[in-house]
Amino acid sequence: MKYLLALAILFVVIPCFSQNATTAIIPEPVSIVQKQGVFTLQDNISISIPDNHNDAAKVANYLSHAIAASTGYKSSIKNNGNTGHIHFIIAATPDKELGDEGYNLVVSPETVTLTANTAAGLFYGVQTFLQLLPKEITSKSVIKDVTWMAPCVEIRDYPRFGWRGLMFDVSRHFFTKEEVKEFIDDMAKYKFNLLHMHLTDDQGWRIEIKSLPKLTSTGAWNVKKTGTFNTFSAPEPDEPRNYGGFYTHEDIKEIIQYAKDQFINILPEVDIPGHSLAAIASYPELSCTPRADKYKVNSGEPFMVWPPGGHFYGLVDNTLCPANEKVYEFLDKVFTEVAQLFPFEYIHMGGDETARNFWEKSAAIKTLMKKEKLKNLDEVQSYFVKRVEKIIESKGKKMIGWDEILQGGLAPNAAVMSWRGIKGGIEAAKQKHEVVMSPTTFAYLDYMQGDAATEPPVYATLRLSKAYEFEPVPEGVDPVYIKGGQANLWTEQVYNMRHLQYMLWPRAFAIAESVWSPKAKKNWNNFVARVEKQFERFDIAEIKYSPAIYDPIITVKKDEKNLPVVEMNTEASGLAIFYSFDNSFPDKFYPKYTQPVSVPKDAATMKVITYRDGKPIGRMMAIPVSQLKKKAGVK
Ligand code: ACM
């Protein structure tokens, strides 16, 4: 009888639950309790906010616009209303655990109640609420015939780290103000709060400095090339230098305000003393080897050499000269304007990958070394960084740099962004300096995300599953020094916004979850299922993403006859892999992969495709057998 009763309850309850769409929120909240029933959005709902709370009003406006865009529904915002369908509350006594960015979200059949200590918390609660609504809510135009239901839930949520960043390289390729705003819109949805703008590099200086006009009249422009960056032919002297662009002060202010409205700070980076060819092309006297006619903003032709396992060096001197006082006067001007424009407490001075082969030969550097008792070029570099820190601090800002600033001794108060793995971060934290983790191992979004056979070529690979392993706090390190983490999107090989999106997503989901969600809640299988739900939303929003999780991961070994044996699996689950070696395109009627496959002796190409539920889902991959042999180490 008891069993019958239990069964009866099950049958009553299950339809209720199945009516509730399961949640698939990224980043995973701290806690979700699923309740019975649904809240249904209607036309003319009200959003109530605390009296005269400007920032809460902005968040309500954001929600109202997000709802209107896809549903066509209007909503009214009520000051000090207690009766809204959607009710924003700023806690009278702060809930300590929620902190500056956390929220409580209660969705019941009649009302949605969102409580936070701050407007930022309300904003993140809104992001979660939007993810509870049907995928069509992401549409940029009105969709009819959708019942706009959100499952009833109680969510309590707050971030693990206060620094949740994405770095956007707008130097290698220029992205317009509107494109930067699009980037901001997308990152905000996944609760990132820090946009690191890489504003200067060898390929372009992107920020107007009024006191140094050549930085943008000369430094922002190169020659348009198409193909594979770093393999381009050198531009002819008469080729027009009209590719690029820069942000005026007004543009920068507009971007900062736009980001602020979505609770995102902007960290400006001026990358020095290396990566400075755009500055040198504008003001050649800043180099240790001033040859005015020689310096041009790089257009993607090779100009640095990276010998395998050896030290890199420059073919042209793309560095600012630490032995030249004019350089510090120049930097004082630059950082004066940067500090005035950007309200964020840090300025990033780069400091990475400084080729020092020209310093080695410079008489001025030798004199500096003698005068300052600098024993080697690491110490010369450190001397430079310490002087830069003084300049940045004189503008009321703190300095952060890539982990090379550890070389030759860290500047007294510098924060370190650890990119060459996590070791620089560990070292800096041990020296009691603040650290942001952004290691190539887990967080480099310019790397390929699948097999080189399908991905646009880049020199390294970072799959989604690896990005999901990102853990900002290394073992044995005092977490107090780890401010958080970020992913970096360099754009040497990224020429447009669609490809930018492709490189960002889904890996930025993995990073978002690594910096927001409790470590104990991270779970790959659960994550990848939620990623697939986000893909459906992106399809509607028309945001591009990489489908690499559906493509086979191909590993090749060699058998006793020295022939390659192919092993395949996938990051997404429930896929069937079909293959051919006869040059034709495999489909679901072809051999299905079940165990390692020996490559037929005379085969030229392996072709592979994945299916799910009888439909193709992966991309057709074609890999020459010569490459399989190379992977296996078969001669
Ligand atoms: C870097 O990737 N060079 C910081």
XYZ file of C-alpha atoms and ligand atoms in Angstrom:
639
model
C 0.000 0.000 0.000
C 2.790 2.343 0.988
C 4.482 1.569 -2.318
C 1.279 2.244 -4.206
C 0.964 5.570 -2.464
C 4.569 6.428 -3.265
C 3.987 5.458 -6.876
C 0.861 7.580 -7.041
C 2.771 10.546 -5.639
C 5.502 9.981 -8.173
C 3.029 10.044 -11.021
C 1.476 13.221 -9.750
C 4.805 14.908 -9.132
C 6.694 13.864 -12.240
C 4.460 15.678 -14.736
C 4.866 18.767 -12.578
C 8.627 18.485 -12.718
C 8.733 17.616 -16.368
C 6.616 20.640 -17.035
C 9.366 22.605 -15.309
C 12.225 22.864 -17.707
C 15.348 21.757 -15.873
C 17.752 24.567 -15.255
C 20.974 24.815 -17.257
C 22.609 27.905 -15.837
C 26.191 28.904 -16.593
C 28.020 29.619 -14.374
C 26.508 27.080 -12.009
C 24.988 28.877 -9.000
C 26.007 28.135 -5.417
C 22.673 26.480 -4.681
C 19.467 25.765 -6.568
C 16.359 24.303 -5.047
C 13.855 23.347 -7.684
C 10.224 23.999 -6.696
C 6.951 22.987 -8.242
C 5.237 25.139 -10.764
C 6.240 27.869 -13.158
C 6.219 31.635 -13.384
C 4.912 32.861 -16.714
C 5.927 36.212 -18.170
C 2.987 38.215 -19.506
C 2.543 41.532 -21.235
C 2.422 44.601 -18.979
C 4.159 43.118 -15.985
C 5.630 45.400 -13.357
C 9.151 45.416 -11.994
C 9.323 47.059 -8.592
C 12.522 48.641 -7.330
C 13.622 50.286 -4.074
C 12.730 53.948 -3.905
C 15.046 56.253 -5.852
C 17.657 53.579 -6.314
C 19.202 54.707 -9.597
C 21.377 51.668 -10.118
C 18.531 49.258 -9.363
C 16.425 51.247 -11.860
C 19.129 50.693 -14.471
C 19.053 46.957 -13.832
C 15.252 46.969 -14.067
C 15.561 48.805 -17.358
C 18.023 46.236 -18.616
C 15.597 43.445 -17.728
C 12.690 45.294 -19.261
C 14.615 45.714 -22.544
C 15.759 42.093 -22.545
C 12.157 40.961 -22.121
C 10.787 43.341 -24.728
C 13.314 42.428 -27.427
C 12.189 38.819 -27.763
C 8.697 38.696 -26.234
C 7.418 42.051 -27.422
C 6.005 42.495 -23.909
C 6.065 45.837 -22.202
C 6.878 46.142 -18.538
C 6.571 49.038 -16.152
C 9.105 49.951 -13.518
C 7.583 50.928 -10.188
C 9.467 52.961 -7.636
C 9.102 51.608 -4.127
C 6.489 49.196 -5.321
C 5.895 46.167 -3.161
C 3.528 44.508 -5.515
C 5.560 43.983 -8.668
C 5.430 40.767 -10.605
C 9.177 41.023 -10.450
C 10.354 42.485 -7.208
C 13.880 43.866 -6.684
C 14.969 44.265 -3.072
C 18.195 45.759 -1.745
C 18.717 44.054 1.612
C 18.209 46.476 4.526
C 20.886 44.672 6.519
C 23.565 43.363 4.180
C 23.716 39.610 3.817
C 27.441 39.117 4.403
C 27.703 35.846 2.549
C 26.190 37.361 -0.616
C 28.826 40.105 -0.585
C 29.004 42.764 -3.300
C 27.831 40.612 -6.175
C 25.632 37.820 -4.790
C 21.850 37.496 -4.925
C 18.886 35.429 -3.834
C 16.376 34.640 -6.533
C 13.001 33.175 -5.666
C 10.770 32.314 -8.596
C 7.249 31.395 -7.522
C 4.129 31.022 -9.687
C 3.020 34.595 -8.977
C 6.185 36.574 -8.415
C 9.895 36.699 -8.944
C 11.764 38.111 -5.950
C 15.341 39.142 -6.317
C 17.275 40.244 -3.237
C 20.840 41.524 -3.124
C 23.081 43.888 -1.199
C 23.920 45.828 -4.338
C 22.680 46.616 -7.818
C 25.465 44.361 -9.149
C 23.884 41.475 -7.259
C 20.505 42.333 -8.790
C 22.139 42.361 -12.223
C 23.581 38.872 -11.761
C 20.221 37.672 -10.459
C 18.641 39.056 -13.630
C 21.159 37.124 -15.738
C 20.210 33.936 -13.934
C 16.496 34.656 -14.290
C 16.913 35.223 -18.039
C 18.656 31.859 -18.300
C 15.629 30.238 -16.617
C 13.368 31.511 -19.389
C 12.954 29.635 -22.692
C 15.859 29.859 -25.124
C 13.854 32.165 -27.383
C 14.396 34.932 -24.807
C 17.814 35.458 -26.446
C 16.244 36.417 -29.772
C 17.026 39.887 -31.057
C 13.575 40.120 -32.604
C 10.109 39.325 -31.298
C 9.063 35.676 -31.366
C 5.384 34.822 -31.110
C 3.758 31.669 -29.775
C 6.194 31.006 -26.964
C 4.932 30.486 -23.436
C 7.495 32.430 -21.479
C 7.764 30.150 -18.476
C 10.512 30.010 -15.889
C 10.606 27.048 -13.511
C 9.991 27.848 -9.866
C 13.276 27.821 -8.007
C 15.106 29.222 -5.039
C 18.634 30.194 -5.962
C 21.304 31.532 -3.662
C 24.401 32.592 -5.485
C 27.610 34.579 -5.158
C 30.985 34.506 -6.927
C 34.083 32.662 -5.850
C 36.387 35.440 -7.109
C 36.111 39.205 -7.450
C 38.247 39.266 -10.636
C 36.467 37.431 -13.445
C 38.076 38.605 -16.595
C 38.319 38.331 -20.317
C 41.176 39.927 -22.219
C 40.313 41.334 -25.637
C 43.259 42.112 -27.917
C 42.075 45.052 -30.009
C 45.583 45.766 -31.258
C 46.436 42.857 -33.544
C 43.168 43.516 -35.291
C 41.157 46.590 -34.546
C 37.608 46.078 -33.353
C 35.217 49.006 -33.428
C 33.566 50.612 -30.443
C 30.305 48.893 -31.361
C 32.063 45.525 -31.525
C 33.618 46.081 -28.120
C 30.124 46.794 -26.796
C 28.869 43.541 -28.270
C 31.710 41.760 -26.522
C 30.677 43.438 -23.259
C 27.028 42.408 -23.740
C 27.991 38.775 -24.134
C 30.479 38.603 -21.278
C 28.037 40.209 -18.845
C 25.543 37.407 -19.462
C 27.998 34.945 -17.951
C 28.852 37.150 -14.974
C 32.307 38.273 -16.064
C 33.097 41.608 -14.423
C 36.459 42.608 -15.913
C 37.310 43.498 -19.480
C 41.049 43.700 -20.033
C 41.675 45.722 -23.185
C 45.039 45.038 -24.788
C 45.298 48.485 -26.355
C 48.788 48.590 -27.797
C 51.092 46.192 -29.586
C 53.373 45.899 -32.585
C 50.398 45.923 -34.948
C 48.590 48.983 -33.673
C 48.231 51.659 -30.993
C 44.499 51.921 -30.286
C 44.026 54.708 -27.782
C 44.213 58.400 -28.516
C 46.870 60.141 -26.453
C 46.264 63.805 -27.088
C 49.759 64.873 -26.077
C 51.330 62.300 -28.450
C 49.286 62.538 -31.645
C 51.557 60.386 -33.802
C 50.684 57.327 -31.708
C 47.389 57.231 -33.531
C 48.087 59.172 -36.731
C 50.959 56.754 -37.497
C 50.743 53.982 -34.911
C 47.126 52.925 -35.470
C 47.528 51.980 -39.114
C 49.088 49.139 -41.058
C 48.561 47.390 -44.379
C 45.580 45.102 -44.752
C 46.620 41.520 -45.350
C 44.529 38.414 -45.567
C 45.583 34.865 -44.844
C 47.720 33.493 -42.051
C 49.137 36.169 -39.801
C 52.909 36.082 -39.325
C 53.476 34.559 -42.755
C 52.596 37.669 -44.759
C 54.938 39.271 -47.254
C 56.452 42.553 -46.099
C 54.386 45.519 -47.319
C 55.747 47.482 -50.257
C 56.849 51.030 -49.343
C 53.974 52.546 -51.325
C 51.214 50.246 -50.061
C 48.498 52.260 -48.330
C 48.589 52.111 -44.542
C 44.885 52.464 -43.981
C 43.959 49.325 -42.052
C 43.277 49.722 -38.335
C 41.810 52.431 -36.176
C 41.756 53.723 -32.636
C 39.454 54.905 -29.887
C 39.201 58.621 -29.145
C 38.870 59.783 -25.558
C 35.150 60.134 -26.167
C 34.972 56.557 -27.477
C 36.833 55.292 -24.427
C 34.524 57.141 -22.055
C 31.521 55.729 -23.873
C 32.876 52.173 -23.681
C 33.700 52.560 -19.979
C 30.185 53.799 -19.203
C 28.643 51.044 -21.309
C 30.648 48.439 -19.400
C 29.873 50.051 -16.046
C 26.161 49.807 -16.782
C 26.714 46.046 -16.938
C 28.946 46.047 -13.834
C 32.123 45.489 -15.802
C 35.375 47.292 -15.038
C 37.892 47.925 -17.774
C 41.571 47.254 -17.260
C 43.623 49.159 -19.860
C 46.878 47.590 -21.022
C 49.733 49.535 -22.593
C 52.214 46.787 -23.441
C 55.806 47.940 -22.831
C 58.802 47.766 -23.170
C 58.397 44.954 -25.764
C 55.468 44.688 -28.187
C 56.011 48.397 -28.851
C 56.616 48.633 -32.582
C 53.540 50.824 -33.152
C 54.919 53.320 -30.616
C 58.433 53.099 -32.086
C 57.117 53.603 -35.615
C 55.437 56.765 -34.312
C 58.379 58.019 -32.223
C 61.579 56.206 -33.341
C 63.683 58.144 -30.814
C 62.172 55.936 -28.081
C 64.134 52.911 -29.272
C 67.727 52.059 -28.290
C 68.362 51.788 -32.039
C 66.668 54.855 -33.516
C 66.439 54.435 -37.271
C 63.456 56.472 -38.332
C 63.139 55.055 -41.825
C 63.222 51.446 -40.635
C 60.256 51.294 -38.326
C 56.796 50.548 -39.585
C 53.749 49.260 -37.748
C 53.784 45.504 -38.300
C 51.262 44.129 -40.802
C 51.697 40.463 -39.965
C 55.039 39.916 -41.694
C 57.539 37.966 -39.562
C 59.621 40.246 -37.329
C 60.430 38.108 -34.315
C 62.129 34.722 -34.272
C 61.160 31.960 -31.836
C 63.763 29.173 -32.095
C 62.429 25.913 -30.647
C 63.595 25.702 -27.037
C 65.789 28.776 -27.471
C 65.544 32.481 -26.731
C 63.368 34.565 -29.003
C 64.827 37.620 -30.631
C 63.663 40.544 -32.731
C 64.520 41.161 -36.368
C 63.611 44.777 -35.727
C 63.876 46.527 -32.381
C 60.297 46.696 -31.131
C 61.237 47.777 -27.597
C 61.268 51.030 -25.693
C 64.771 51.875 -24.489
C 65.128 51.666 -20.687
C 68.281 53.801 -20.921
C 66.543 56.756 -22.534
C 65.000 59.394 -20.252
C 62.719 60.456 -23.096
C 60.991 57.081 -22.741
C 59.943 57.869 -19.176
C 58.730 61.322 -20.215
C 56.740 59.643 -22.967
C 55.282 57.109 -20.521
C 54.392 59.830 -18.064
C 52.301 61.472 -20.756
C 50.687 58.194 -21.793
C 49.792 57.113 -18.261
C 48.535 60.576 -17.336
C 45.849 60.300 -19.994
C 45.169 56.601 -19.431
C 44.753 57.184 -15.682
C 42.422 60.115 -16.290
C 40.240 58.090 -18.624
C 39.952 54.741 -16.851
C 38.426 54.675 -13.369
C 39.645 51.127 -12.626
C 42.275 50.957 -9.887
C 44.847 49.055 -11.986
C 46.775 49.854 -15.139
C 48.419 46.954 -16.995
C 51.895 47.694 -18.358
C 52.382 44.446 -20.263
C 56.029 43.553 -19.698
C 55.864 40.287 -21.652
C 58.131 38.861 -24.314
C 60.674 41.650 -24.472
C 63.281 40.809 -27.113
C 66.520 42.116 -25.720
C 68.970 41.402 -28.502
C 69.127 45.100 -29.404
C 69.634 46.101 -25.774
C 72.581 43.745 -25.674
C 74.340 45.790 -28.350
C 73.344 49.212 -27.080
C 76.000 51.542 -25.672
C 73.312 53.438 -23.780
C 72.216 50.243 -22.022
C 75.821 49.479 -21.080
C 76.171 52.949 -19.551
C 72.895 52.507 -17.672
C 74.020 49.142 -16.304
C 77.234 50.649 -14.996
C 75.494 53.655 -13.478
C 72.686 51.688 -11.819
C 74.854 48.629 -11.000
C 72.611 46.332 -13.033
C 74.213 42.934 -13.479
C 72.277 41.632 -16.467
C 69.403 42.343 -18.839
C 66.843 40.884 -16.411
C 67.877 43.612 -14.027
C 67.700 46.218 -16.795
C 64.152 45.079 -17.512
C 63.309 45.164 -13.810
C 64.808 48.668 -13.532
C 62.452 49.746 -16.312
C 59.403 48.088 -14.727
C 60.134 49.672 -11.352
C 60.329 53.119 -12.939
C 57.056 52.450 -14.741
C 55.469 51.453 -11.439
C 56.517 54.804 -9.971
C 54.927 56.621 -12.917
C 51.702 54.619 -12.673
C 51.518 55.103 -8.909
C 52.118 58.830 -9.336
C 48.832 58.864 -11.272
C 47.017 57.243 -8.332
C 46.864 53.762 -9.868
C 48.237 50.327 -9.060
C 50.360 48.452 -11.587
C 49.823 44.970 -12.929
C 51.977 43.201 -15.523
C 52.520 39.846 -17.209
C 54.654 37.417 -15.217
C 57.923 38.413 -16.916
C 57.931 41.374 -14.518
C 59.229 38.882 -11.943
C 62.511 38.678 -13.890
C 65.286 40.625 -12.217
C 63.094 41.346 -9.177
C 59.462 42.397 -8.829
C 58.553 46.064 -8.430
C 57.520 46.776 -4.810
C 53.725 46.803 -5.192
C 53.154 45.152 -8.564
C 50.376 42.665 -9.163
C 51.221 39.793 -11.488
C 49.165 38.266 -14.264
C 50.422 34.710 -14.602
C 50.277 33.523 -18.202
C 53.250 31.184 -18.743
C 51.487 28.523 -16.710
C 50.820 29.133 -13.031
C 54.393 29.210 -11.765
C 54.791 32.995 -12.046
C 51.583 33.384 -10.062
C 52.822 30.996 -7.387
C 56.120 32.825 -7.146
C 54.446 36.240 -6.900
C 51.954 35.031 -4.259
C 54.855 33.625 -2.237
C 56.366 37.114 -2.373
C 52.986 38.366 -1.055
C 52.007 40.105 -4.283
C 48.530 40.043 -5.765
C 47.981 37.612 -8.620
C 45.536 37.107 -11.453
C 45.739 33.689 -13.042
C 45.449 33.435 -16.826
C 47.669 30.504 -17.779
C 48.089 29.360 -21.378
C 47.404 25.828 -20.120
C 43.741 26.542 -19.424
C 42.833 30.062 -20.416
C 44.244 30.959 -23.848
C 41.279 31.359 -26.131
C 43.373 32.117 -29.205
C 44.488 28.475 -29.275
C 42.726 25.923 -31.481
C 39.888 24.139 -29.707
C 39.945 20.925 -31.696
C 42.000 18.949 -34.167
C 44.246 20.970 -36.475
C 42.491 19.220 -39.384
C 39.332 21.254 -38.739
C 40.457 24.353 -36.872
C 41.942 27.519 -38.333
C 45.667 27.107 -37.705
C 47.218 28.323 -34.465
C 50.366 26.918 -32.864
C 48.670 25.242 -29.895
C 45.414 23.618 -28.799
C 43.160 24.140 -25.806
C 40.039 22.006 -25.697
C 36.926 22.898 -23.749
C 37.511 20.019 -21.317
C 40.984 21.372 -20.528
C 39.687 24.927 -20.112
C 37.136 23.519 -17.662
C 39.975 22.241 -15.477
C 41.069 25.823 -14.817
C 41.674 26.243 -11.079
C 42.930 29.710 -10.160
C 44.252 28.792 -6.698
C 47.278 26.496 -6.916
C 47.938 24.080 -4.087
C 50.028 25.439 -1.290
C 49.337 29.080 -2.197
C 47.591 31.433 0.207
C 44.311 32.173 -1.611
C 44.339 35.662 -0.165
C 46.777 36.687 -2.920
C 44.783 35.211 -5.792
C 42.407 37.900 -6.975
C 40.852 35.635 -9.558
C 41.302 34.549 -13.108
C 40.719 35.456 -16.687
C 40.901 34.096 -20.198
C 42.874 35.854 -22.909
C 41.778 36.257 -26.485
C 44.675 37.340 -28.663
C 43.598 38.291 -32.145
C 46.542 37.754 -34.477
C 44.446 35.191 -36.343
C 41.052 36.737 -35.552
C 39.968 39.069 -38.313
C 36.310 39.595 -37.550
C 33.604 39.450 -34.921
C 32.111 36.132 -36.046
C 35.419 34.370 -35.610
C 35.971 36.185 -32.343
C 32.730 34.666 -31.049
C 33.782 31.259 -32.341
C 37.014 31.456 -30.351
C 35.307 32.716 -27.193
C 32.477 30.232 -26.916
C 32.148 27.720 -25.417
C 35.529 28.030 -23.707
C 34.604 31.299 -22.001
C 31.746 29.331 -20.344
C 34.384 27.075 -18.770
C 36.345 30.059 -17.527
C 33.197 31.798 -16.248
C 32.322 28.750 -14.192
C 35.911 28.391 -12.925
C 35.915 31.919 -11.536
C 32.306 32.146 -10.325
C 31.088 28.742 -9.129
C 32.131 26.879 -5.991
C 35.020 24.553 -6.778
C 33.113 21.609 -5.292
C 30.230 22.125 -7.713
C 32.283 21.815 -10.872
C 31.316 18.719 -12.812
C 32.312 18.145 -16.433
C 29.386 15.952 -17.530
C 26.877 18.276 -16.005
C 28.703 21.291 -17.482
C 28.842 19.963 -21.011
C 25.101 19.248 -20.937
C 24.519 22.864 -19.906
C 26.898 24.050 -22.638
C 24.724 22.286 -25.189
C 21.685 24.117 -23.820
C 23.576 27.390 -24.183
C 24.339 26.459 -27.805
C 20.590 26.371 -28.456
C 20.328 29.865 -27.027
C 23.260 31.058 -29.134
C 21.627 29.618 -32.252
C 18.644 31.846 -31.590
C 20.784 34.843 -30.629
C 22.863 34.227 -33.775
C 26.092 34.153 -31.810
C 28.739 31.904 -33.284
C 30.430 29.209 -31.225
C 32.784 26.349 -31.881
C 31.146 22.938 -32.276
C 34.519 21.222 -31.641
C 33.062 19.209 -28.727
C 31.203 17.166 -31.342
C 34.295 16.365 -33.380
C 36.399 13.330 -32.588
C 39.536 13.683 -30.518
C 41.973 11.675 -32.552
C 45.011 10.045 -31.016
C 47.322 7.859 -33.050
C 49.671 5.141 -31.876
C 51.739 2.717 -33.922
C 51.299 -1.034 -34.002
C 53.979 -3.724 -34.100
C 54.137 -3.383 -37.914
C 54.894 0.319 -37.524
C 51.490 1.269 -38.946
C 49.278 3.917 -37.370
C 46.362 2.855 -35.165
C 43.693 5.486 -34.607
C 41.810 5.955 -31.349
C 38.840 8.294 -31.185
C 36.549 9.717 -28.560
C 34.564 12.926 -28.136
C 34.045 15.600 -25.505
C 30.249 15.585 -25.905
C 28.457 12.369 -24.962
C 26.116 10.106 -26.906
C 27.893 10.405 -30.250
C 28.550 7.740 -32.847
C 31.681 8.138 -34.977
C 31.704 6.904 -38.607
C 34.816 6.774 -40.755
C 36.223 6.011 -44.175
C 39.661 5.409 -45.675
C 38.539 5.273 -49.327
C 38.351 9.057 -49.825
C 34.522 9.097 -49.824
C 32.450 10.984 -47.281
C 31.330 8.747 -44.404
C 27.764 8.829 -43.095
C 25.859 6.635 -40.675
C 25.939 3.695 -43.111
C 29.743 3.555 -42.925
C 31.850 1.631 -40.408
C 31.152 2.827 -36.896
C 34.039 3.365 -34.579
C 33.957 0.948 -31.648
C 37.615 0.187 -31.002
C 41.049 1.374 -32.205
C 41.296 1.194 -35.994
C 44.359 0.193 -37.970
C 44.994 2.430 -40.941
C 44.998 0.375 -44.161
C 48.492 0.210 -45.628
C 47.764 2.177 -48.802
C 45.113 4.577 -47.509
C 45.649 8.255 -48.331
C 43.033 10.009 -46.204
C 40.893 9.228 -43.188
C 37.510 10.930 -43.110
C 35.416 11.030 -39.966
C 32.027 12.357 -38.921
C 29.927 12.093 -35.762
C 26.191 11.476 -35.460
C 23.759 11.808 -32.614
C 20.285 10.274 -32.713
C 20.744 9.405 -36.366
C 21.684 12.928 -37.438
C 25.110 14.334 -38.305
C 26.350 16.656 -35.598
C 30.138 16.916 -35.971
C 32.007 18.391 -38.903
C 33.393 16.253 -41.704
C 37.055 15.836 -40.864
C 39.612 14.795 -43.455
C 43.072 13.912 -42.245
C 45.837 12.835 -44.604
C 47.347 9.509 -43.533
C 50.729 11.234 -43.695
C 49.544 13.373 -40.769
C 48.258 10.363 -38.857
C 51.692 8.798 -39.305
C 53.346 11.959 -38.071
C 51.108 11.983 -34.986
C 52.078 8.359 -34.305
C 55.760 8.931 -34.909
C 55.677 6.492 -37.845
C 58.460 7.197 -40.352
C 51.342 36.839 -23.580
O 50.598 35.937 -23.972
N 52.406 37.171 -24.282
C 51.073 37.552 -22.345
